[in-house]
């Protein structure tokens, strides 16, 4: 057995095996995989093997699509048949809302080249007469996917990996990880059987590896402890049952009819597929508990939990109504096993927080479906530096370790499991584990009707509604019950003044003798002069956008960096690692994450200066906020009443405004002061939804939508923020990449009751050729119609180009606007006073 390798993969389930295979395929010839028990002995062996292409996320759809295509090719490569039954997937809807959900999904599918068909209840009945369709509105049908044998596909990938030189060692458990500064030393223990349990022997070996990947499935909590990090990957119980033969199904198949597709009865929270003349019925039921919060016991190997029939009774009965011919079929077998989850249902894939060359592939709930694509894209990240798709939505650091706990993960994972078939409204806010990170003004905002959204644990007002308003009932795939409130808030900022709580922003101080040279190298725009502000981007080594920063220069070597609130640890980790790497070259650089020390209120609107004038403590309040004394894109330390404020003259809404960064413990004082001063100017409290619409009117790109690791800042069409005169990280790659597609803003003549959400597909004006996709969408109060931003072919990103956008399964007119269709000259932002 080798003891020195380039990459060590820990875990021989579907995911780890695929990663080992793809690392070898990508050219690494020194890869080893260790498995503490037998290959597939984790969750993989008892999976139902369904491979649904359906997924609401762009990145995950790419991952699933790769898997489905890849599994089809495995037999030819390895000679092993993984039992891929390409029977398709029929996803049924009992309500118009469910059809709306499918229509939104269908648009994402189209952007990822995933085919689908619409079927009416009659068409379903005609093709599959055993299915009861009386209560259905319709269905979406994929023909390309189906189900596979999870153990066989893993074995086929293992064979393929071995053929490519991967060393696979079973009964070896990783027990300790030590980073030497250049490589990992992984202490592994030989595992042996004792009384049916798998226990560690006295035999140990140390494997040195340049890179380590953990794919430890249900053991993620143990892995996290060994690495000294946090991972919200905790399994939940998941059940499928195998039913006895269905006599009508047997007859149907004996008559030469093809196998039924996988039948997804979303509104009944279950899926079913054929299994030897009967049905397998899988259920996403309520009340399934989280398991192994503190580790998997030695006694639990390829084991299952006892069946809880009460928990699944409702869905079991519903199946008998959906396929009445199975009503008399008894229960033949049951599988209630651990299925790993994360709070948002996406796995944790990418670099581990704070560690070098440590990669995580944990928390897979659709691990059979995702294994192929995860192996492919993670190998790209490890071998080439970046994947061709933006993997940020799967990044392990999207849950910051400074606030995340085991209890949070367990409760959120139970909720996520239960929500698999709950309608995935794009304006959904889930109820579990809320109120964890609240800014001091939370109670005041709540009293004034704030409906909160969840951002990396923070509670942030989405919009404000009258007392008694129920956000859960206001959600929709169209314009929800909250829409009118957001319109009023957006208008308040355009016409008067509004106050937004932006406390969740990520904030870093970067200072020290090496700070200036470092940031000049780290970001692509010119650094601001002392007292000034710049918008800038940190790039990946592939030249794509890693992070967007507003940089405030407080001193020669003292900077305050503001970035997106959802991404604190994701940004912190990249910044710290880059600074560590460059310290020797540039000198000492100190980095402090000050996110929770500073509250932020953004005041914006033509009357914002009038409000601030009332409370600013200055020798000459009349001129303190004038263009002369406080120009646009500058920062000043001011006093509002008795609160010291670092004020920044920027506004994400594109209106005259200031961000007021204040000591968080003084937030309530400042809130009361601003509210009182704002009263006579009609100041309105404004939430994130209106703010998001307003930034679209200004073509301000947002991180996580327009800005990400799949496009360069040049493709995001931000030339004014790129200083090509200087050298910066990722510059050469960005230049070499050129402009493959380009970001633009579109005004849309859409449906009367719906706006785009930022997942819609774009076509040429004749509706024939696909040219791109929206990344953001909403409503423009300035133009009184829908608005979106997205990426299109460079030749289409020209003002006046007529395109079509698909919303709710219909094509609507969309016109590419100029950059910043609202106030293109920034006259209102620069307004003097
Ligand atoms: C009832 C049920 C039905 C399911 N149906 C489907 C389905 O239809 N489609 C689908 O896509 N998914 C399905 N799943 C989910 C699927 O089973 C998992 O997502 C998938 O198996 C996860 O694979 P993995 O490789 O991440 O984890 P695992 O298969 O759990 O593999 C992890 C491996 O790591 C090993 N390991 C852990 N720690 C160490 C260590 N320190 N050293 C060495 N080895 C270690 C473990 O022994 C284990 O073999 C289902 C799950 C359940 C419970």
mmCIF file of N, CA and C in Angstrom, residues 224-328:
data_model
loop_
_atom_site.group_PDB
_atom_site.id
_atom_site.type_symbol
_atom_site.label_atom_id
_atom_site.label_comp_id
_atom_site.label_asym_id
_atom_site.label_seq_id
_atom_site.Cartn_x
_atom_site.Cartn_y
_atom_site.Cartn_z
ATOM 1 N N UNK A 224 -15.568 16.612 10.818
ATOM 2 C CA UNK A 224 -15.460 18.034 11.150
ATOM 3 C C UNK A 224 -14.659 18.220 12.438
ATOM 4 N N UNK A 225 -14.937 17.386 13.422
ATOM 5 C CA UNK A 225 -14.208 17.513 14.707
ATOM 6 C C UNK A 225 -12.727 17.267 14.501
ATOM 7 N N UNK A 226 -12.414 16.237 13.706
ATOM 8 C CA UNK A 226 -10.993 15.929 13.474
ATOM 9 C C UNK A 226 -10.291 17.097 12.781
ATOM 10 N N UNK A 227 -11.015 17.786 11.918
ATOM 11 C CA UNK A 227 -10.413 18.889 11.164
ATOM 12 C C UNK A 227 -10.487 20.207 11.935
ATOM 13 N N UNK A 228 -11.242 20.204 13.026
ATOM 14 C CA UNK A 228 -11.390 21.432 13.809
ATOM 15 C C UNK A 228 -12.240 22.475 13.103
ATOM 16 N N UNK A 229 -13.193 22.014 12.304
ATOM 17 C CA UNK A 229 -14.076 22.959 11.598
ATOM 18 C C UNK A 229 -15.533 22.591 11.895
ATOM 19 N N UNK A 230 -16.449 23.379 11.341
ATOM 20 C CA UNK A 230 -17.867 23.049 11.496
ATOM 21 C C UNK A 230 -18.468 22.739 10.137
ATOM 22 N N UNK A 231 -19.360 21.772 10.126
ATOM 23 C CA UNK A 231 -20.063 21.427 8.889
ATOM 24 C C UNK A 231 -21.516 21.144 9.255
ATOM 25 N N UNK A 232 -22.462 21.805 8.601
ATOM 26 C CA UNK A 232 -23.856 21.525 8.940
ATOM 27 C C UNK A 232 -24.398 20.288 8.218
ATOM 28 N N UNK A 233 -23.608 19.229 8.148
ATOM 29 C CA UNK A 233 -24.029 18.001 7.453
ATOM 30 C C UNK A 233 -24.390 16.957 8.502
ATOM 31 N N UNK A 234 -25.686 16.747 8.654
ATOM 32 C CA UNK A 234 -26.185 15.775 9.646
ATOM 33 C C UNK A 234 -27.311 14.984 8.969
ATOM 34 N N UNK A 235 -27.284 13.648 9.097
ATOM 35 C CA UNK A 235 -28.337 12.887 8.428
ATOM 36 C C UNK A 235 -29.688 12.950 9.131
ATOM 37 N N UNK A 236 -30.691 12.653 8.336
ATOM 38 C CA UNK A 236 -32.084 12.579 8.789
ATOM 39 C C UNK A 236 -32.575 11.204 8.349
ATOM 40 N N UNK A 237 -33.573 10.667 9.035
ATOM 41 C CA UNK A 237 -34.115 9.373 8.587
ATOM 42 C C UNK A 237 -34.922 9.558 7.301
ATOM 43 N N UNK A 238 -34.751 8.631 6.384
ATOM 44 C CA UNK A 238 -35.558 8.661 5.153
ATOM 45 C C UNK A 238 -36.014 7.242 4.831
ATOM 46 N N UNK A 239 -37.292 7.138 4.477
ATOM 47 C CA UNK A 239 -37.874 5.805 4.295
ATOM 48 C C UNK A 239 -38.348 5.574 2.870
ATOM 49 N N UNK A 240 -38.037 4.406 2.342
ATOM 50 C CA UNK A 240 -38.846 3.916 1.215
ATOM 51 C C UNK A 240 -39.258 2.490 1.512
ATOM 52 N N UNK A 241 -40.422 2.137 0.991
ATOM 53 C CA UNK A 241 -40.909 0.777 1.214
ATOM 54 C C UNK A 241 -41.026 0.069 -0.125
ATOM 55 N N UNK A 242 -40.916 -1.245 -0.087
ATOM 56 C CA UNK A 242 -41.101 -2.050 -1.284
ATOM 57 C C UNK A 242 -42.423 -2.788 -1.116
ATOM 58 N N UNK A 243 -43.287 -2.641 -2.104
ATOM 59 C CA UNK A 243 -44.617 -3.252 -1.995
ATOM 60 C C UNK A 243 -44.663 -4.573 -2.757
ATOM 61 N N UNK A 244 -45.560 -5.440 -2.316
ATOM 62 C CA UNK A 244 -45.766 -6.709 -3.034
ATOM 63 C C UNK A 244 -46.280 -6.430 -4.442
ATOM 64 N N UNK A 245 -46.384 -7.497 -5.198
ATOM 65 C CA UNK A 245 -46.793 -7.331 -6.603
ATOM 66 C C UNK A 245 -48.152 -6.635 -6.728
ATOM 67 N N UNK A 246 -48.250 -5.812 -7.762
ATOM 68 C CA UNK A 246 -49.509 -5.156 -8.114
ATOM 69 C C UNK A 246 -50.026 -5.927 -9.336
ATOM 70 N N UNK A 247 -51.137 -6.672 -9.167
ATOM 71 C CA UNK A 247 -51.571 -7.575 -10.253
ATOM 72 C C UNK A 247 -51.779 -6.862 -11.585
ATOM 73 N N UNK A 248 -52.307 -5.634 -11.535
ATOM 74 C CA UNK A 248 -52.554 -4.897 -12.781
ATOM 75 C C UNK A 248 -51.232 -4.457 -13.423
ATOM 76 N N UNK A 249 -50.291 -4.130 -12.575
ATOM 77 C CA UNK A 249 -48.979 -3.730 -13.097
ATOM 78 C C UNK A 249 -48.308 -4.924 -13.780
ATOM 79 N N UNK A 250 -48.439 -6.084 -13.143
ATOM 80 C CA UNK A 250 -47.848 -7.299 -13.727
ATOM 81 C C UNK A 250 -48.459 -7.535 -15.111
ATOM 82 N N UNK A 251 -49.795 -7.434 -15.193
ATOM 83 C CA UNK A 251 -50.495 -7.649 -16.473
ATOM 84 C C UNK A 251 -50.022 -6.634 -17.518
ATOM 85 N N UNK A 252 -49.948 -5.406 -17.071
ATOM 86 C CA UNK A 252 -49.533 -4.290 -17.966
ATOM 87 C C UNK A 252 -48.169 -4.587 -18.587
ATOM 88 N N UNK A 253 -47.258 -5.048 -17.757
ATOM 89 C CA UNK A 253 -45.910 -5.319 -18.262
ATOM 90 C C UNK A 253 -45.887 -6.584 -19.110
ATOM 91 N N UNK A 254 -46.709 -7.594 -18.699
ATOM 92 C CA UNK A 254 -46.758 -8.849 -19.485
ATOM 93 C C UNK A 254 -47.302 -8.585 -20.887
ATOM 94 N N UNK A 255 -48.118 -7.549 -20.997
ATOM 95 C CA UNK A 255 -48.674 -7.191 -22.314
ATOM 96 C C UNK A 255 -47.640 -6.474 -23.182
ATOM 97 N N UNK A 256 -46.430 -6.364 -22.666
ATOM 98 C CA UNK A 256 -45.344 -5.782 -23.475
ATOM 99 C C UNK A 256 -45.201 -4.288 -23.342
ATOM 100 N N UNK A 257 -45.907 -3.711 -22.392
ATOM 101 C CA UNK A 257 -45.787 -2.254 -22.208
ATOM 102 C C UNK A 257 -44.466 -1.904 -21.519
ATOM 103 N N UNK A 258 -43.967 -0.706 -21.808
ATOM 104 C CA UNK A 258 -42.698 -0.313 -21.167
ATOM 105 C C UNK A 258 -42.894 -0.004 -19.682
ATOM 106 N N UNK A 259 -41.786 0.017 -18.990
ATOM 107 C CA UNK A 259 -41.806 0.324 -17.560
ATOM 108 C C UNK A 259 -42.344 1.732 -17.323
ATOM 109 N N UNK A 260 -43.027 1.923 -16.216
ATOM 110 C CA UNK A 260 -43.500 3.261 -15.859
ATOM 111 C C UNK A 260 -42.310 4.168 -15.561
ATOM 112 N N UNK A 261 -42.499 5.462 -15.791
ATOM 113 C CA UNK A 261 -41.446 6.384 -15.331
ATOM 114 C C UNK A 261 -41.455 6.419 -13.805
ATOM 115 N N UNK A 262 -40.434 7.048 -13.227
ATOM 116 C CA UNK A 262 -40.491 7.338 -11.802
ATOM 117 C C UNK A 262 -41.634 8.331 -11.635
ATOM 118 N N UNK A 263 -42.552 8.015 -10.734
ATOM 119 C CA UNK A 263 -43.741 8.849 -10.585
ATOM 120 C C UNK A 263 -43.582 9.694 -9.327
ATOM 121 N N UNK A 264 -43.510 10.993 -9.531
ATOM 122 C CA UNK A 264 -43.330 11.905 -8.386
ATOM 123 C C UNK A 264 -44.672 12.551 -8.083
ATOM 124 N N UNK A 265 -45.226 12.195 -6.956
ATOM 125 C CA UNK A 265 -46.514 12.744 -6.551
ATOM 126 C C UNK A 265 -46.217 13.838 -5.533
ATOM 127 N N UNK A 266 -45.766 14.980 -6.041
ATOM 128 C CA UNK A 266 -45.216 16.011 -5.157
ATOM 129 C C UNK A 266 -46.205 16.443 -4.080
ATOM 130 N N UNK A 267 -47.466 16.630 -4.479
ATOM 131 C CA UNK A 267 -48.429 17.124 -3.495
ATOM 132 C C UNK A 267 -48.791 16.054 -2.464
ATOM 133 N N UNK A 268 -48.440 14.814 -2.749
ATOM 134 C CA UNK A 268 -48.609 13.757 -1.744
ATOM 135 C C UNK A 268 -47.270 13.376 -1.114
ATOM 136 N N UNK A 269 -46.239 14.130 -1.374
ATOM 137 C CA UNK A 269 -44.912 14.006 -0.735
ATOM 138 C C UNK A 269 -44.259 12.653 -0.944
ATOM 139 N N UNK A 270 -44.427 12.071 -2.127
ATOM 140 C CA UNK A 270 -43.830 10.752 -2.327
ATOM 141 C C UNK A 270 -43.382 10.544 -3.772
ATOM 142 N N UNK A 271 -42.560 9.528 -3.948
ATOM 143 C CA UNK A 271 -42.165 9.095 -5.288
ATOM 144 C C UNK A 271 -42.348 7.585 -5.373
ATOM 145 N N UNK A 272 -42.532 7.084 -6.574
ATOM 146 C CA UNK A 272 -42.700 5.632 -6.730
ATOM 147 C C UNK A 272 -42.044 5.196 -8.023
ATOM 148 N N UNK A 273 -41.544 3.991 -8.004
ATOM 149 C CA UNK A 273 -41.069 3.384 -9.246
ATOM 150 C C UNK A 273 -41.365 1.894 -9.207
ATOM 151 N N UNK A 274 -41.318 1.297 -10.371
ATOM 152 C CA UNK A 274 -41.585 -0.140 -10.436
ATOM 153 C C UNK A 274 -40.437 -0.924 -9.812
ATOM 154 N N UNK A 275 -40.772 -2.055 -9.212
ATOM 155 C CA UNK A 275 -39.752 -2.959 -8.704
ATOM 156 C C UNK A 275 -40.336 -4.377 -8.789
ATOM 157 N N UNK A 276 -39.919 -5.128 -9.783
ATOM 158 C CA UNK A 276 -40.326 -6.532 -9.962
ATOM 159 C C UNK A 276 -41.839 -6.738 -9.806
ATOM 160 N N UNK A 277 -42.606 -6.050 -10.564
ATOM 161 C CA UNK A 277 -44.056 -6.246 -10.568
ATOM 162 C C UNK A 277 -44.771 -5.522 -9.433
ATOM 163 N N UNK A 278 -44.021 -4.885 -8.552
ATOM 164 C CA UNK A 278 -44.636 -4.089 -7.478
ATOM 165 C C UNK A 278 -44.110 -2.667 -7.556
ATOM 166 N N UNK A 279 -44.261 -1.946 -6.473
ATOM 167 C CA UNK A 279 -43.801 -0.562 -6.462
ATOM 168 C C UNK A 279 -42.863 -0.326 -5.287
ATOM 169 N N UNK A 280 -41.895 0.532 -5.536
ATOM 170 C CA UNK A 280 -41.133 1.115 -4.429
ATOM 171 C C UNK A 280 -41.759 2.463 -4.165
ATOM 172 N N UNK A 281 -42.086 2.743 -2.907
ATOM 173 C CA UNK A 281 -42.680 4.027 -2.569
ATOM 174 C C UNK A 281 -41.762 4.753 -1.583
ATOM 175 N N UNK A 282 -41.258 5.899 -1.988
ATOM 176 C CA UNK A 282 -40.377 6.697 -1.121
ATOM 177 C C UNK A 282 -41.123 7.912 -0.621
ATOM 178 N N UNK A 283 -40.850 8.293 0.623
ATOM 179 C CA UNK A 283 -41.674 9.319 1.256
ATOM 180 C C UNK A 283 -40.823 10.408 1.899
ATOM 181 N N UNK A 284 -41.215 11.648 1.661
ATOM 182 C CA UNK A 284 -40.609 12.769 2.399
ATOM 183 C C UNK A 284 -41.621 13.237 3.421
ATOM 184 N N UNK A 285 -41.631 12.526 4.509
ATOM 185 C CA UNK A 285 -42.698 12.708 5.489
ATOM 186 C C UNK A 285 -42.352 13.766 6.533
ATOM 187 N N UNK A 286 -43.333 14.074 7.357
ATOM 188 C CA UNK A 286 -43.120 15.040 8.436
ATOM 189 C C UNK A 286 -42.583 14.311 9.666
ATOM 190 N N UNK A 287 -41.741 14.983 10.407
ATOM 191 C CA UNK A 287 -41.289 14.444 11.694
ATOM 192 C C UNK A 287 -40.172 13.429 11.615
ATOM 193 N N UNK A 288 -39.496 13.315 10.482
ATOM 194 C CA UNK A 288 -38.353 12.397 10.418
ATOM 195 C C UNK A 288 -37.200 13.019 11.212
ATOM 196 N N UNK A 289 -36.649 12.284 12.186
ATOM 197 C CA UNK A 289 -35.650 12.916 13.059
ATOM 198 C C UNK A 289 -34.240 12.932 12.484
ATOM 199 N N UNK A 290 -33.464 13.927 12.901
ATOM 200 C CA UNK A 290 -32.031 13.952 12.571
ATOM 201 C C UNK A 290 -31.341 12.839 13.369
ATOM 202 N N UNK A 291 -30.263 12.332 12.823
ATOM 203 C CA UNK A 291 -29.524 11.245 13.478
ATOM 204 C C UNK A 291 -28.028 11.565 13.510
ATOM 205 N N UNK A 292 -27.339 10.915 14.405
ATOM 206 C CA UNK A 292 -25.871 10.969 14.480
ATOM 207 C C UNK A 292 -25.349 12.403 14.631
ATOM 208 N N UNK A 293 -26.056 13.193 15.445
ATOM 209 C CA UNK A 293 -25.601 14.578 15.617
ATOM 210 C C UNK A 293 -24.210 14.632 16.238
ATOM 211 N N UNK A 294 -23.896 13.590 16.998
ATOM 212 C CA UNK A 294 -22.582 13.582 17.653
ATOM 213 C C UNK A 294 -21.750 12.384 17.213
ATOM 214 N N UNK A 295 -22.030 11.871 16.034
ATOM 215 C CA UNK A 295 -21.209 10.777 15.500
ATOM 216 C C UNK A 295 -22.002 9.485 15.325
ATOM 217 N N UNK A 296 -21.472 8.623 14.471
ATOM 218 C CA UNK A 296 -22.135 7.346 14.169
ATOM 219 C C UNK A 296 -21.579 6.287 15.138
ATOM 220 N N UNK A 297 -22.442 5.568 15.852
ATOM 221 C CA UNK A 297 -21.905 4.542 16.766
ATOM 222 C C UNK A 297 -21.217 3.400 16.000
ATOM 223 N N UNK A 298 -20.227 2.747 16.638
ATOM 224 C CA UNK A 298 -19.512 1.631 15.999
ATOM 225 C C UNK A 298 -20.471 0.546 15.531
ATOM 226 N N UNK A 299 -21.573 0.404 16.294
ATOM 227 C CA UNK A 299 -22.494 -0.700 15.989
ATOM 228 C C UNK A 299 -23.298 -0.439 14.725
ATOM 229 N N UNK A 300 -23.300 0.808 14.218
ATOM 230 C CA UNK A 300 -24.102 1.123 13.031
ATOM 231 C C UNK A 300 -23.228 1.020 11.794
ATOM 232 N N UNK A 301 -23.425 -0.034 11.037
ATOM 233 C CA UNK A 301 -22.618 -0.205 9.812
ATOM 234 C C UNK A 301 -23.539 -0.043 8.621
ATOM 235 N N UNK A 302 -23.690 -1.087 7.813
ATOM 236 C CA UNK A 302 -24.662 -0.986 6.714
ATOM 237 C C UNK A 302 -26.036 -1.301 7.299
ATOM 238 N N UNK A 303 -26.454 -0.480 8.239
ATOM 239 C CA UNK A 303 -27.682 -0.777 8.983
ATOM 240 C C UNK A 303 -28.806 0.180 8.626
ATOM 241 N N UNK A 304 -29.984 -0.151 9.137
ATOM 242 C CA UNK A 304 -31.158 0.691 8.924
ATOM 243 C C UNK A 304 -31.826 0.948 10.265
ATOM 244 N N UNK A 305 -32.741 1.894 10.282
ATOM 245 C CA UNK A 305 -33.534 2.157 11.487
ATOM 246 C C UNK A 305 -34.854 1.391 11.354
ATOM 247 N N UNK A 306 -35.522 1.159 12.492
ATOM 248 C CA UNK A 306 -36.823 0.490 12.400
ATOM 249 C C UNK A 306 -37.819 1.349 11.614
ATOM 250 N N UNK A 307 -38.731 0.694 10.942
ATOM 251 C CA UNK A 307 -39.759 1.419 10.180
ATOM 252 C C UNK A 307 -40.739 2.076 11.147
ATOM 253 N N UNK A 308 -41.114 3.311 10.867
ATOM 254 C CA UNK A 308 -42.148 3.977 11.664
ATOM 255 C C UNK A 308 -43.365 4.145 10.750
ATOM 256 N N UNK A 309 -44.248 3.145 10.807
ATOM 257 C CA UNK A 309 -45.378 3.120 9.867
ATOM 258 C C UNK A 309 -46.316 4.318 10.044
ATOM 259 N N UNK A 310 -46.486 4.731 11.298
ATOM 260 C CA UNK A 310 -47.394 5.865 11.543
ATOM 261 C C UNK A 310 -46.943 7.094 10.786
ATOM 262 N N UNK A 311 -45.615 7.241 10.716
ATOM 263 C CA UNK A 311 -45.063 8.445 10.100
ATOM 264 C C UNK A 311 -45.357 8.513 8.600
ATOM 265 N N UNK A 312 -45.479 7.335 7.985
ATOM 266 C CA UNK A 312 -45.640 7.330 6.523
ATOM 267 C C UNK A 312 -47.050 6.905 6.082
ATOM 268 N N UNK A 313 -47.941 6.699 7.071
ATOM 269 C CA UNK A 313 -49.261 6.133 6.757
ATOM 270 C C UNK A 313 -50.030 6.979 5.735
ATOM 271 N N UNK A 314 -49.987 8.286 5.929
ATOM 272 C CA UNK A 314 -50.773 9.182 5.066
ATOM 273 C C UNK A 314 -50.340 9.049 3.597
ATOM 274 N N UNK A 315 -49.035 9.038 3.389
ATOM 275 C CA UNK A 315 -48.516 8.978 2.014
ATOM 276 C C UNK A 315 -48.747 7.583 1.410
ATOM 277 N N UNK A 316 -48.697 6.574 2.282
ATOM 278 C CA UNK A 316 -48.954 5.188 1.857
ATOM 279 C C UNK A 316 -50.386 5.087 1.318
ATOM 280 N N UNK A 317 -51.333 5.691 2.066
ATOM 281 C CA UNK A 317 -52.743 5.669 1.645
ATOM 282 C C UNK A 317 -52.900 6.450 0.337
ATOM 283 N N UNK A 318 -52.200 7.563 0.239
ATOM 284 C CA UNK A 318 -52.326 8.400 -0.961
ATOM 285 C C UNK A 318 -51.841 7.614 -2.186
ATOM 286 N N UNK A 319 -50.847 6.768 -1.997
ATOM 287 C CA UNK A 319 -50.339 5.959 -3.110
ATOM 288 C C UNK A 319 -51.438 5.009 -3.601
ATOM 289 N N UNK A 320 -52.193 4.482 -2.653
ATOM 290 C CA UNK A 320 -53.272 3.556 -3.031
ATOM 291 C C UNK A 320 -54.348 4.288 -3.830
ATOM 292 N N UNK A 321 -54.466 5.573 -3.623
ATOM 293 C CA UNK A 321 -55.423 6.344 -4.429
ATOM 294 C C UNK A 321 -54.824 6.731 -5.778
ATOM 295 N N UNK A 322 -53.537 6.985 -5.795
ATOM 296 C CA UNK A 322 -52.886 7.389 -7.048
ATOM 297 C C UNK A 322 -52.807 6.201 -8.013
ATOM 298 N N UNK A 323 -52.468 5.020 -7.474
ATOM 299 C CA UNK A 323 -52.420 3.808 -8.301
ATOM 300 C C UNK A 323 -53.334 2.777 -7.621
ATOM 301 N N UNK A 324 -54.635 2.871 -7.871
ATOM 302 C CA UNK A 324 -55.586 2.049 -7.107
ATOM 303 C C UNK A 324 -55.304 0.542 -7.207
ATOM 304 N N UNK A 325 -54.674 0.114 -8.290
ATOM 305 C CA UNK A 325 -54.439 -1.321 -8.433
ATOM 306 C C UNK A 325 -53.455 -1.861 -7.399
ATOM 307 N N UNK A 326 -52.748 -0.971 -6.703
ATOM 308 C CA UNK A 326 -51.784 -1.471 -5.698
ATOM 309 C C UNK A 326 -52.385 -1.442 -4.295
ATOM 310 N N UNK A 327 -53.682 -1.079 -4.207
ATOM 311 C CA UNK A 327 -54.288 -0.903 -2.880
ATOM 312 C C UNK A 327 -54.195 -2.161 -2.031
ATOM 313 N N UNK A 328 -54.214 -3.297 -2.691
ATOM 314 C CA UNK A 328 -54.187 -4.549 -1.918
ATOM 315 C C UNK A 328 -52.768 -5.101 -1.760
#
